[in-house]
CSV table of C-alpha atoms in Angstrom, one decimal:
chain,number,residue,atom,x,y,z
A,149,UNK,CA,13.1,9.1,-2.1
A,150,UNK,CA,11.1,8.2,-5.1
A,151,UNK,CA,10.4,11.8,-6.1
A,152,UNK,CA,6.6,11.7,-5.5
A,153,UNK,CA,4.7,14.7,-4.3
A,154,UNK,CA,1.1,15.0,-3.5
A,155,UNK,CA,-1.0,18.2,-3.4
A,156,UNK,CA,-2.7,19.4,-1.4
A,157,UNK,CA,-1.5,17.7,1.7
A,158,UNK,CA,-4.6,18.6,3.7
A,159,UNK,CA,-8.0,19.7,2.5
A,160,UNK,CA,-11.3,20.4,4.1
A,161,UNK,CA,-14.3,20.6,1.8
A,162,UNK,CA,-18.1,20.4,1.9
A,163,UNK,CA,-20.4,17.7,0.8
A,164,UNK,CA,-21.3,18.0,-2.9
A,165,UNK,CA,-18.3,19.9,-4.0
A,166,UNK,CA,-15.8,18.5,-6.6
A,167,UNK,CA,-12.2,17.9,-5.3
A,168,UNK,CA,-9.1,17.2,-7.3
A,169,UNK,CA,-6.0,15.7,-5.8
A,170,UNK,CA,-2.7,15.8,-7.7
A,171,UNK,CA,0.2,13.3,-7.7
A,172,UNK,CA,3.5,14.3,-9.4
A,173,UNK,CA,6.5,12.1,-10.0
A,174,UNK,CA,9.9,13.1,-11.3
A,175,UNK,CA,11.2,9.7,-12.4
A,176,UNK,CA,9.0,8.7,-15.4
A,177,UNK,CA,7.7,5.6,-13.8
A,178,UNK,CA,5.0,3.9,-16.0
A,179,UNK,CA,2.6,2.8,-13.3
A,180,UNK,CA,0.8,5.2,-11.0
A,181,UNK,CA,-1.9,4.4,-8.4
A,182,UNK,CA,-4.4,6.1,-6.1
A,183,UNK,CA,-5.2,4.4,-2.8
A,184,UNK,CA,-7.4,5.4,0.1
A,185,UNK,CA,-6.5,4.3,3.6
A,186,UNK,CA,-9.1,3.9,6.3
A,187,UNK,CA,-8.8,2.3,9.8
A,188,UNK,CA,-9.5,-1.4,9.6
A,189,UNK,CA,-9.4,-1.5,5.8
A,190,UNK,CA,-5.7,-1.1,5.0
A,191,UNK,CA,-5.0,0.3,1.6
A,192,UNK,CA,-7.7,0.1,-1.1
A,193,UNK,CA,-7.0,0.7,-4.7
A,194,UNK,CA,-9.2,3.4,-6.3
A,195,UNK,CA,-7.7,3.7,-9.8
A,196,UNK,CA,-4.4,3.0,-11.5
A,197,UNK,CA,-2.7,4.1,-14.7
A,198,UNK,CA,-0.3,2.1,-16.9
A,199,UNK,CA,0.6,4.9,-19.2
A,200,UNK,CA,-0.5,8.3,-20.5
A,201,UNK,CA,-4.3,8.2,-21.0
A,202,UNK,CA,-4.3,4.5,-19.9
A,203,UNK,CA,-6.2,4.0,-16.7
A,204,UNK,CA,-8.3,1.3,-15.1
A,205,UNK,CA,-10.6,0.9,-12.1
A,206,UNK,CA,-9.6,-0.5,-8.7
A,207,UNK,CA,-11.8,-2.1,-6.1
A,208,UNK,CA,-13.3,1.2,-4.8
A,209,UNK,CA,-13.7,3.4,-7.9
A,210,UNK,CA,-17.3,4.5,-7.5
A,211,UNK,CA,-17.4,8.3,-7.1
A,212,UNK,CA,-13.9,8.8,-8.3
A,213,UNK,CA,-12.4,9.6,-11.7
A,214,UNK,CA,-8.8,9.9,-12.8
A,215,UNK,CA,-6.8,11.5,-15.6
A,216,UNK,CA,-3.2,11.2,-16.8
A,217,UNK,CA,-2.3,13.5,-19.6
A,218,UNK,CA,1.4,13.5,-18.8
A,219,UNK,CA,3.7,10.8,-17.6
A,220,UNK,CA,4.5,12.7,-14.4
A,221,UNK,CA,1.0,13.7,-13.3
A,222,UNK,CA,-1.9,11.6,-12.1
A,223,UNK,CA,-5.0,13.4,-11.0
A,224,UNK,CA,-7.8,12.0,-8.8
A,225,UNK,CA,-11.2,13.8,-8.9
A,226,UNK,CA,-14.0,13.3,-6.5
A,227,UNK,CA,-17.0,14.3,-8.7
A,228,UNK,CA,-19.2,15.3,-5.8
A,229,UNK,CA,-17.6,14.7,-2.4
A,230,UNK,CA,-19.4,12.8,0.3
A,231,UNK,CA,-18.6,12.3,3.9
A,232,UNK,CA,-17.8,8.6,3.2
A,233,UNK,CA,-14.8,9.9,1.1
A,234,UNK,CA,-13.2,11.4,4.2
A,235,UNK,CA,-9.9,9.5,4.2
A,236,UNK,CA,-6.2,9.6,3.7
A,237,UNK,CA,-5.3,9.3,0.0
A,238,UNK,CA,-2.0,7.9,-1.2
A,239,UNK,CA,-0.4,8.0,-4.6
A,240,UNK,CA,2.1,5.3,-5.5
A,241,UNK,CA,4.3,4.6,-8.5
A,242,UNK,CA,6.1,1.5,-9.8
A,243,UNK,CA,8.2,0.7,-12.8
A,244,UNK,CA,6.0,-2.3,-13.7
A,245,UNK,CA,7.4,-5.1,-15.9
A,246,UNK,CA,9.4,-6.7,-13.1
A,247,UNK,CA,9.5,-3.7,-10.9
A,248,UNK,CA,6.8,-4.6,-8.5
A,249,UNK,CA,7.9,-2.4,-5.6
A,250,UNK,CA,5.4,0.4,-5.1
A,251,UNK,CA,6.8,3.7,-3.8
A,252,UNK,CA,4.3,5.9,-2.0
A,253,UNK,CA,3.8,9.6,-1.7
A,254,UNK,CA,3.3,11.4,1.6
A,255,UNK,CA,-0.5,11.3,1.4
A,256,UNK,CA,-3.4,13.8,1.4
A,257,UNK,CA,-5.7,14.0,4.3
A,258,UNK,CA,-9.2,14.9,3.1
A,259,UNK,CA,-12.1,15.8,5.4
A,260,UNK,CA,-15.5,16.1,3.8
A,261,UNK,CA,-18.0,18.0,6.0
B,242,UNK,CA,-10.2,-15.4,-3.5
B,243,UNK,CA,-8.5,-12.1,-3.9
B,244,UNK,CA,-8.3,-11.4,-0.2
B,245,UNK,CA,-5.2,-11.4,2.0
B,246,UNK,CA,-6.1,-11.8,5.7
B,247,UNK,CA,-3.7,-10.4,8.2
B,248,UNK,CA,-3.5,-10.9,11.9
B,249,UNK,CA,-3.3,-9.7,14.6
B,250,UNK,CA,-4.8,-6.2,14.2
B,251,UNK,CA,-2.5,-4.9,17.0
B,252,UNK,CA,0.4,-6.3,18.9
B,253,UNK,CA,2.4,-5.1,21.9
B,254,UNK,CA,5.8,-6.6,22.5
B,255,UNK,CA,8.6,-5.8,25.0
B,256,UNK,CA,11.9,-4.5,23.6
B,257,UNK,CA,14.1,-7.4,22.5
B,258,UNK,CA,11.1,-9.7,21.9
B,259,UNK,CA,10.1,-11.3,18.5
B,260,UNK,CA,6.8,-10.0,17.2
B,261,UNK,CA,5.2,-12.2,14.6
B,262,UNK,CA,2.6,-11.0,12.1
B,263,UNK,CA,0.7,-13.5,10.0
B,264,UNK,CA,-1.0,-13.4,6.6
B,265,UNK,CA,-3.1,-15.9,4.7
B,266,UNK,CA,-4.3,-16.0,1.2
B,267,UNK,CA,-6.5,-18.2,-1.0
B,268,UNK,CA,-5.4,-17.4,-4.6
B,269,UNK,CA,-2.6,-19.8,-5.5
B,270,UNK,CA,-1.7,-17.6,-8.5
B,271,UNK,CA,-0.2,-15.0,-6.2
B,272,UNK,CA,3.6,-14.9,-7.0
B,273,UNK,CA,5.0,-12.0,-5.0
B,274,UNK,CA,4.5,-11.3,-1.3
B,275,UNK,CA,5.9,-8.0,0.1
B,276,UNK,CA,5.7,-6.5,3.5
B,277,UNK,CA,5.4,-2.7,3.9
B,278,UNK,CA,6.1,-0.6,7.0
B,279,UNK,CA,4.3,2.6,7.7
B,280,UNK,CA,5.1,5.2,10.3
B,281,UNK,CA,2.5,7.8,11.4
B,282,UNK,CA,2.0,10.5,8.9
B,283,UNK,CA,4.0,8.8,6.2
B,284,UNK,CA,3.3,6.6,3.2
B,285,UNK,CA,4.1,2.8,3.4
B,286,UNK,CA,7.6,1.7,2.4
B,287,UNK,CA,8.7,-1.7,1.2
B,288,UNK,CA,10.4,-3.6,4.0
B,289,UNK,CA,11.1,-7.0,2.6
B,290,UNK,CA,9.5,-9.3,-0.1
B,291,UNK,CA,9.5,-13.0,-1.0
B,292,UNK,CA,8.5,-15.2,-3.9
B,293,UNK,CA,6.9,-18.6,-3.5
B,294,UNK,CA,10.0,-20.5,-4.6
B,295,UNK,CA,11.7,-20.0,-1.3
B,296,UNK,CA,10.5,-20.7,2.2
B,297,UNK,CA,12.4,-18.0,4.1
B,298,UNK,CA,14.1,-14.7,3.4
B,299,UNK,CA,16.0,-12.6,5.9
B,300,UNK,CA,17.1,-9.0,5.7
B,301,UNK,CA,18.8,-7.7,8.8
B,302,UNK,CA,16.4,-8.2,11.8
B,303,UNK,CA,13.4,-8.9,9.5
B,304,UNK,CA,12.5,-12.4,8.3
B,305,UNK,CA,9.7,-13.6,6.1
B,306,UNK,CA,8.6,-17.2,6.5
B,307,UNK,CA,6.6,-18.6,3.7
B,308,UNK,CA,4.5,-21.8,3.7
B,309,UNK,CA,3.2,-22.5,0.3
B,310,UNK,CA,1.1,-25.6,1.2
B,311,UNK,CA,-0.7,-23.7,4.0
B,312,UNK,CA,-1.0,-20.5,1.9
B,313,UNK,CA,0.5,-18.5,4.7
B,314,UNK,CA,3.4,-16.2,5.2
B,315,UNK,CA,4.6,-14.3,8.2
B,316,UNK,CA,6.9,-11.5,9.3
B,317,UNK,CA,9.3,-12.0,12.3
B,318,UNK,CA,11.2,-9.1,13.8
B,319,UNK,CA,14.3,-10.2,15.7
B,320,UNK,CA,15.5,-8.2,18.7
B,321,UNK,CA,12.7,-5.7,18.3
B,322,UNK,CA,13.3,-2.0,19.1
B,323,UNK,CA,11.0,0.9,20.0
B,324,UNK,CA,11.9,2.3,16.6
B,325,UNK,CA,10.2,-0.7,15.0
B,326,UNK,CA,6.8,0.6,16.3
B,327,UNK,CA,4.8,1.1,13.2
B,328,UNK,CA,1.9,-0.3,11.2
B,329,UNK,CA,2.9,-3.3,9.0
B,330,UNK,CA,1.0,-4.4,5.9
B,331,UNK,CA,1.4,-7.7,4.0
B,332,UNK,CA,0.4,-7.8,0.4
B,333,UNK,CA,0.2,-10.2,-2.5
B,334,UNK,CA,0.4,-9.8,-6.3
B,335,UNK,CA,-0.4,-11.9,-9.4
B,336,UNK,CA,0.9,-9.3,-11.8
B,337,UNK,CA,3.7,-6.8,-11.9
B,338,UNK,CA,1.5,-3.9,-11.1
B,339,UNK,CA,-1.3,-4.6,-8.7
B,340,UNK,CA,-1.1,-5.5,-5.0
B,341,UNK,CA,-3.8,-7.0,-2.8
B,342,UNK,CA,-3.3,-5.7,0.7
B,343,UNK,CA,-3.9,-7.0,4.2
B,344,UNK,CA,-5.7,-4.8,6.7
B,345,UNK,CA,-2.5,-3.9,8.6
B,346,UNK,CA,-1.1,-4.6,12.1
B,347,UNK,CA,-0.3,-1.8,14.5
B,348,UNK,CA,2.9,-2.9,16.4
B,349,UNK,CA,4.1,-1.2,19.6
B,350,UNK,CA,7.5,-2.1,21.0
B,351,UNK,CA,7.6,-1.2,24.7
B,352,UNK,CA,11.0,0.0,26.0
């Protein structure tokens, strides 16, 4: 257990509303990631962070923003949710610098109506 | 060049058989190749990983075969069990912190 929690675990929202997902870790890992998982696409990186206030874009970052004001928390915000953002969102952590293994949270299932 | 192509998409094997999942890549700068296992409703978890300086790595019933010249690597599951039924993902990395993922293989082991 890598001490990762995600909240909420399930969410239903309407098109056009902002949504924030939270990832919390208890082990002070440097790297944190947000992925989305969709059938046929595997895992696609949205954004990642390599330290407090240090973030960068992944391959599918359009429509998403992130913030990391504390080591333990990494927030993913959908600025204005669209139906194409219906997905399962996973947070992951890694130590970095030789610790390539990524440990995943339990996921958040998001439905945008 | 950043892609990792995984096949097959799905696989059904009888208990005791040896399912084989294949991945291919183009970028020769990749230096770390993990396999992850995901059960329904859970996040992926590291199963086994290999670096390009070895051709094979075995952990329990799981084996990675790596062919550097062909830019391919594969996962073999010996004496497969119904409990191995899951989705398997290969991935590759050229840094310590970012993975490029295959699309996944849904494996079903029939009793």
